[in-house]
Amino acid sequence: MSTSPRDWSSHPPYVYPDYKSTVLRGPTRPLIPLKHTLSERTGPVYGHDSLGALDNDLTRNGRRNGEPLGERIVVTGRVTDEAGRPVRNTLVEVWQANAAGRYVHKVDQHDAPLDPNFLGGGRCVTDDEGRYRFYSIKPGAYPWGNHHNAWRPNHIHFSLLGPSIATRLVTQMYFPGDPLLDLDPIFQGTPEAARSRLISKFSIDVTEPSFALGYVFDIVLRGASATPMEV
Amino acid sequence: MAFRQTPSQTVGPYFAYGLTPQQYGYDFASIATPVVADETVSGQRIRIVGRVFDGAGAPVNDAMIEIWQADGQGRYAAPGGASNAAFRGFGRCGTGTDPQNRYFFDTVKPGAVGDGQAPHVAVTVFMRGLLTHAYTRIYFSDEAEANAGDPVLASVPAERRDTLIAKREEGDSGIVYRFDIHMQGERETVFFDV
Ligand SMILES: [Fe+2]
């Protein structure tokens, strides 16, 4: 089965000058069309057996001597193709800052505290309905060097494989109502009509009483569109 | 109900403890590493190594490269390809752990898939400053005849084909193919609209 093309009205351009690092890093020549071969119609498969016991619980997989600090959240959603069909048994990897806006990553020099009980990395696999689910701590906003007083909105990084290397997606999930979204060149680099797809929805139904706030983030991968794409 | 593609966003500078934790020394298992084939996998053992350069010619120290390839007999380890359980064919390497910002993969040289294409490796490039990932391919310099008949290479303007060909070197430690990726500039690597 072949995969529908990348919808360039949905994805950010390679060079978006407000996001300064794109200027020297985004390819500038037109992409060469490639008719999919077996190499593009296949990809690695990582099922439930590739997961560790706590991989889907970031509130527990980095514990040393207690619980991580911050607001507990549960994030879930459906991964589908462009016809709304579930993408089953596909790997979803996530990573994020801690509640103070600090990444464990060694090059993150932001002067905010590390949390000894929080790693910030996790993964899960979609079920038969394409659903994934993980627990975490709501990530904090953090400053970055793109321009004066630049702050990234709260976000969780997502990486999805999908059925083939053509469906590969790396994206970021944002939170509703974040005032930093209007000022963030990474979010704003996304075509306007597509931006709202990156913002999760708060859900009282997903929220677990006395435990964690629920957010829903559905993800659509490329794939065998049943009808021609309409605008 | 509309199902439109979720937009891509950059992998950012801090992907390592999520996507390549073992390579960077974090206490979290990796699902994929730079070792694509260990000694138990049959085939010609090779190392692919290279750097990623930005438009100013500076090596990029926070890129992540993924490769996907067939085994030595041209079989993909996936539904749709003839299955080869011992070999997954998928690797990941960041450019932030080597002092020269090289990535590397220890693997076997892929065989031809049998559909007229020359042996090749599919490459996906991610980095801070790349809002949407970029696809390219690695071909092999000692496969001149097969490369000449490859339909994908034929679709690339002749003067740019060279950017897709890894150069074979034989050293003390074995066979090495060198493949640098230039994001921009005169030698900008060919990227595909996969
Ligand atoms: Fe981030």
XYZ file of C-alpha atoms and ligand atoms in Angstrom:
426
model
C 0.000 0.000 0.000
C 1.373 3.391 -0.840
C 1.309 6.367 1.479
C -0.316 9.674 0.650
C 2.119 12.552 0.054
C 3.350 14.906 2.722
C 0.761 17.657 2.916
C 2.946 20.739 2.651
C 0.003 22.953 3.589
C 0.170 21.308 7.009
C 3.904 21.182 7.692
C 6.257 24.082 8.411
C 8.643 25.188 5.654
C 12.337 24.320 5.918
C 13.411 27.931 6.205
C 11.316 30.128 8.493
C 13.542 33.113 9.341
C 11.751 34.051 12.599
C 13.098 30.737 13.919
C 16.714 31.658 13.442
C 18.357 28.237 13.320
C 16.328 27.326 10.241
C 18.231 29.893 8.179
C 21.437 27.849 7.929
C 19.932 24.408 8.459
C 16.885 24.076 6.243
C 17.512 22.683 2.749
C 17.132 25.376 0.126
C 16.889 23.395 -3.102
C 13.615 21.860 -4.214
C 13.075 18.324 -2.937
C 13.436 15.642 -5.596
C 10.227 13.626 -5.992
C 10.679 9.947 -5.126
C 8.176 7.342 -6.225
C 7.884 5.021 -3.269
C 9.758 1.737 -3.465
C 9.873 -1.101 -0.959
C 12.333 1.040 1.015
C 9.705 3.740 1.623
C 6.793 1.324 2.048
C 8.423 -0.458 4.972
C 9.784 0.594 8.338
C 10.797 -0.729 11.732
C 8.172 -2.287 13.989
C 8.341 -1.904 17.761
C 5.449 -3.521 19.582
C 4.465 -3.806 23.231
C 7.332 -6.223 23.870
C 9.826 -3.418 23.215
C 8.538 -1.403 26.178
C 9.852 -1.386 29.731
C 7.328 -1.736 32.578
C 7.363 1.982 33.498
C 8.014 3.440 30.051
C 4.509 4.918 29.862
C 4.666 6.529 33.296
C 7.049 9.479 33.509
C 5.888 10.133 37.078
C 7.571 6.857 38.078
C 10.304 5.953 35.603
C 12.800 8.509 36.928
C 12.246 8.138 40.654
C 15.256 8.050 42.968
C 14.019 9.006 46.431
C 10.481 10.262 46.023
C 7.888 11.595 43.626
C 8.609 14.197 40.951
C 7.256 17.673 41.684
C 4.576 19.327 39.602
C 1.083 18.872 38.303
C 0.376 15.232 37.362
C -1.150 14.799 33.908
C -2.428 11.928 31.815
C -2.117 12.342 28.045
C -4.001 10.171 25.601
C -5.196 10.273 22.030
C -5.804 8.323 18.874
C -3.282 7.900 16.114
C -5.038 7.557 12.764
C -4.317 7.864 9.080
C -5.985 10.448 6.870
C -9.043 8.258 6.428
C -9.528 8.087 10.187
C -8.385 4.483 10.408
C -6.447 3.581 13.534
C -2.678 3.216 13.290
C -2.220 0.152 15.469
C 0.792 -1.152 17.331
C 2.949 1.843 16.551
C 5.600 3.308 18.800
C 5.017 6.730 20.380
C 8.076 8.256 22.071
C 7.846 11.379 24.229
C 10.289 13.669 26.003
C 9.823 16.909 27.862
C 11.104 19.434 30.413
C 10.267 19.050 34.098
C 7.728 21.207 35.924
C 10.316 23.983 36.289
C 11.078 24.080 32.574
C 14.407 22.269 32.805
C 15.532 19.370 30.642
C 17.745 16.617 31.975
C 19.794 17.062 28.767
C 23.378 18.002 29.577
C 23.471 20.995 27.246
C 20.402 22.620 28.835
C 21.892 25.437 30.905
C 18.611 27.064 31.954
C 18.918 28.216 35.560
C 15.942 26.241 36.851
C 16.147 23.247 39.166
C 16.525 19.688 37.984
C 14.149 17.246 39.643
C 16.041 14.210 40.963
C 12.906 12.118 40.512
C 12.071 13.062 36.939
C 13.769 11.964 33.728
C 11.244 13.299 31.230
C 11.513 10.515 28.646
C 8.959 7.795 27.972
C 7.255 5.719 25.332
C 4.130 3.727 24.629
C 2.546 1.723 21.821
C -0.889 2.277 20.279
C -3.652 -0.287 20.845
C -6.141 -1.784 18.376
C -8.044 1.498 18.195
C -4.850 3.480 17.666
C -4.946 4.810 21.224
C -1.893 5.679 23.292
C -1.729 6.842 26.895
C 0.969 7.967 29.304
C 1.321 9.695 32.651
C 3.593 12.643 33.249
C 4.117 15.988 34.951
C 3.000 19.150 33.193
C 6.178 20.599 31.633
C 7.169 24.174 32.441
C 7.927 26.920 29.931
C 11.613 27.629 29.342
C 13.659 30.468 27.869
C 15.742 30.042 24.728
C 18.139 32.175 22.748
C 16.193 32.778 19.555
C 15.460 36.435 20.323
C 15.259 38.772 23.311
C 13.057 37.340 26.065
C 12.121 34.272 24.028
C 10.209 31.535 25.913
C 8.981 28.232 24.593
C 5.350 27.481 25.443
C 4.694 24.394 27.570
C 5.102 21.417 25.276
C 5.782 17.706 25.060
C 7.906 16.362 22.206
C 6.411 13.407 20.319
C 8.057 10.962 17.916
C 5.970 8.466 15.938
C 7.017 5.761 13.529
C 3.786 4.691 11.828
C 3.728 1.817 9.331
C 6.646 2.959 7.149
C 9.474 5.451 7.084
C 7.215 7.685 4.966
C 4.804 8.065 7.906
C 7.546 9.126 10.321
C 6.539 12.160 12.377
C 8.300 14.215 15.021
C 6.124 16.917 16.512
C 5.288 18.816 19.681
C 2.074 18.845 21.689
C 1.067 22.165 23.244
C -1.449 23.039 25.955
C -4.689 24.993 25.494
C -4.755 28.675 26.374
C -0.989 29.157 26.541
C -0.237 32.875 25.972
C 3.253 32.012 24.684
C 1.875 30.266 21.591
C 1.295 33.587 19.822
C 4.929 34.524 20.377
C 6.655 31.221 19.590
C 8.307 31.046 16.155
C 8.401 27.229 16.211
C 4.622 27.000 16.679
C 4.037 30.007 14.402
C 6.199 28.447 11.690
C 3.348 25.997 11.150
C 0.852 27.051 8.466
C -1.919 28.942 10.240
C -4.751 26.601 9.297
C -2.860 23.634 10.742
C -1.660 25.132 14.043
C -4.670 24.192 16.142
C -3.906 20.505 15.447
C -0.845 20.860 17.670
C -2.805 21.995 20.734
C -4.123 19.334 23.067
C -7.579 19.611 24.629
C -8.258 19.482 28.325
C -10.727 16.713 29.130
C -12.563 16.267 32.414
C -13.471 12.752 31.257
C -9.832 11.775 30.897
C -8.953 13.545 34.146
C -8.509 11.043 36.968
C -10.220 12.125 40.200
C -7.790 13.212 42.916
C -4.873 12.149 40.721
C -4.116 13.738 37.334
C -5.455 16.273 34.833
C -6.374 14.774 31.461
C -5.332 16.038 28.041
C -6.292 14.622 24.655
C -3.953 14.885 21.685
C -5.035 13.079 18.520
C -2.429 12.551 15.832
C -2.944 12.047 12.111
C -0.177 10.364 10.139
C 0.151 10.218 6.385
C -1.674 7.284 4.922
C -3.904 6.122 2.137
C -6.341 8.930 2.024
C -9.747 7.485 1.038
C -10.901 10.638 -0.720
C -8.915 13.202 -2.665
C -7.529 15.887 -0.390
C -9.793 18.876 -0.116
C -8.593 22.243 1.159
C -14.777 14.779 10.286
C -11.512 15.904 8.783
C -8.338 13.957 9.347
C -5.568 16.242 8.219
C -1.918 15.489 8.841
C -0.537 16.573 12.194
C 2.139 19.191 11.479
C 5.767 18.334 12.022
C 7.823 20.274 14.592
C 11.552 20.323 15.187
C 13.146 17.597 17.299
C 14.838 20.476 19.176
C 18.206 20.395 20.935
C 17.205 18.135 23.835
C 16.077 14.913 22.161
C 18.917 12.755 23.438
C 17.494 11.367 26.689
C 14.245 10.526 24.904
C 15.419 9.161 21.549
C 19.099 8.217 21.905
C 19.508 7.792 25.678
C 22.069 4.969 25.752
C 24.418 6.659 23.311
C 24.361 9.838 25.434
C 24.722 8.023 28.751
C 21.244 8.430 30.226
C 19.733 5.760 32.434
C 17.020 4.734 29.971
C 17.115 1.941 27.393
C 17.246 2.905 23.708
C 14.954 1.259 21.188
C 17.532 1.828 18.453
C 21.265 2.480 18.579
C 24.138 3.042 16.122
C 24.736 -0.711 16.116
C 22.365 -1.967 13.449
C 23.941 -5.381 13.003
C 26.050 -7.228 15.539
C 28.427 -10.118 14.801
C 25.577 -12.630 14.596
C 24.162 -11.042 11.450
C 25.609 -12.404 8.238
C 26.831 -10.096 5.524
C 29.708 -7.782 4.739
C 30.429 -5.784 7.883
C 30.712 -2.066 7.284
C 30.751 1.178 9.212
C 28.970 4.229 7.821
C 30.349 7.453 9.214
C 29.909 11.131 8.450
C 29.165 14.612 9.627
C 26.288 16.998 9.074
C 27.166 20.528 7.938
C 25.058 23.676 8.064
C 24.990 26.399 5.430
C 28.051 28.101 6.953
C 30.044 24.876 6.701
C 29.991 24.283 10.463
C 29.445 20.733 11.728
C 26.076 20.287 13.418
C 26.429 18.877 16.937
C 22.754 18.277 17.655
C 21.453 16.329 14.680
C 19.906 12.882 14.873
C 20.268 10.505 11.943
C 18.076 7.460 11.397
C 18.766 4.738 8.871
C 16.555 1.987 7.497
C 18.040 -0.712 5.324
C 17.717 -4.211 3.948
C 20.018 -6.974 5.157
C 22.917 -8.440 3.181
C 20.502 -10.409 1.021
C 18.256 -7.466 0.258
C 15.503 -8.368 2.752
C 13.722 -5.807 4.894
C 12.836 -6.895 8.419
C 9.252 -5.747 8.163
C 5.816 -6.794 7.012
C 5.872 -6.420 3.250
C 9.504 -7.469 3.002
C 10.724 -11.014 3.493
C 11.171 -11.210 7.211
C 14.576 -11.538 8.787
C 14.041 -11.709 12.521
C 17.696 -11.428 13.545
C 18.108 -8.104 11.808
C 15.899 -5.084 12.393
C 17.673 -2.802 9.944
C 16.928 0.378 11.876
C 19.526 2.612 13.545
C 19.716 5.936 15.301
C 22.708 8.084 16.082
C 23.076 11.627 17.369
C 26.018 13.840 16.421
C 26.582 15.137 19.953
C 28.791 12.456 21.511
C 31.763 12.421 19.133
C 34.393 15.190 19.495
C 34.239 15.753 15.727
C 30.445 15.547 15.711
C 30.428 12.440 13.556
C 27.548 10.011 13.441
C 28.263 6.346 12.754
C 26.464 3.082 12.127
C 27.925 -0.382 12.446
C 25.958 -2.575 10.093
C 26.127 -4.905 7.123
C 26.159 -3.684 3.569
C 22.601 -3.977 2.249
C 21.973 -6.237 -0.692
C 19.954 -5.158 -3.706
C 16.240 -5.485 -3.044
C 15.691 -6.994 -6.484
C 13.475 -4.368 -8.070
C 16.197 -2.724 -10.149
C 17.427 -0.427 -7.429
C 21.070 -0.360 -6.438
C 21.942 -1.237 -2.834
C 21.079 1.741 -0.664
C 20.215 2.912 2.815
C 17.254 5.207 3.561
C 18.275 8.151 5.747
C 16.134 10.532 7.792
C 17.664 13.709 9.222
C 16.389 15.575 12.289
C 17.857 18.550 14.126
C 17.176 21.768 15.944
C 16.353 24.281 13.224
C 14.765 21.657 10.995
C 11.014 22.039 11.440
C 10.252 19.072 9.207
C 12.597 16.087 8.860
C 14.553 15.577 5.648
C 14.900 12.331 3.684
C 17.950 11.289 1.738
C 19.631 8.039 0.660
C 23.079 6.513 0.877
C 24.442 4.680 -2.171
C 27.850 3.004 -2.307
C 30.861 4.140 -4.349
C 31.901 0.562 -5.225
C 28.546 -0.182 -6.854
C 29.097 1.940 -9.964
C 27.332 -0.481 -12.282
C 24.268 -0.915 -10.072
C 24.168 2.829 -9.373
C 24.144 3.534 -13.119
C 20.915 1.529 -13.446
C 19.179 2.866 -10.349
C 15.907 4.674 -11.169
C 16.032 6.973 -8.137
C 19.583 8.113 -8.859
C 18.564 8.589 -12.499
C 15.859 11.027 -11.357
C 18.485 13.235 -9.720
C 20.291 15.853 -11.832
C 23.607 14.256 -12.838
C 25.746 16.950 -11.233
C 24.115 16.333 -7.824
C 24.182 12.506 -7.750
C 27.549 12.522 -6.099
C 25.995 13.923 -2.900
C 24.220 10.572 -2.438
C 27.261 8.315 -2.822
C 29.213 7.196 0.227
C 32.942 6.798 -0.400
C 34.443 3.436 0.445
C 37.657 3.377 2.476
C 39.446 0.295 3.702
C 41.303 0.803 6.935
C 42.762 -1.284 9.743
C 39.391 -1.520 11.421
C 37.549 -2.686 8.327
C 35.407 -1.209 5.605
C 34.220 2.332 6.157
C 31.850 4.329 3.987
C 32.038 8.068 4.453
C 28.830 10.012 3.956
C 28.654 13.688 4.882
C 25.359 15.532 4.765
C 25.328 19.171 3.646
C 22.094 20.910 4.571
C 22.812 23.845 2.260
C 25.432 25.327 -0.020
C 27.099 24.331 -3.266
C 27.292 20.703 -2.230
C 23.797 20.605 -0.686
C 22.815 16.961 -0.305
C 19.904 15.808 -2.414
C 16.805 15.541 -0.225
C 13.753 13.670 -1.453
C 10.068 14.393 -1.217
C 9.382 10.940 0.182
Fe 11.422 21.400 23.988
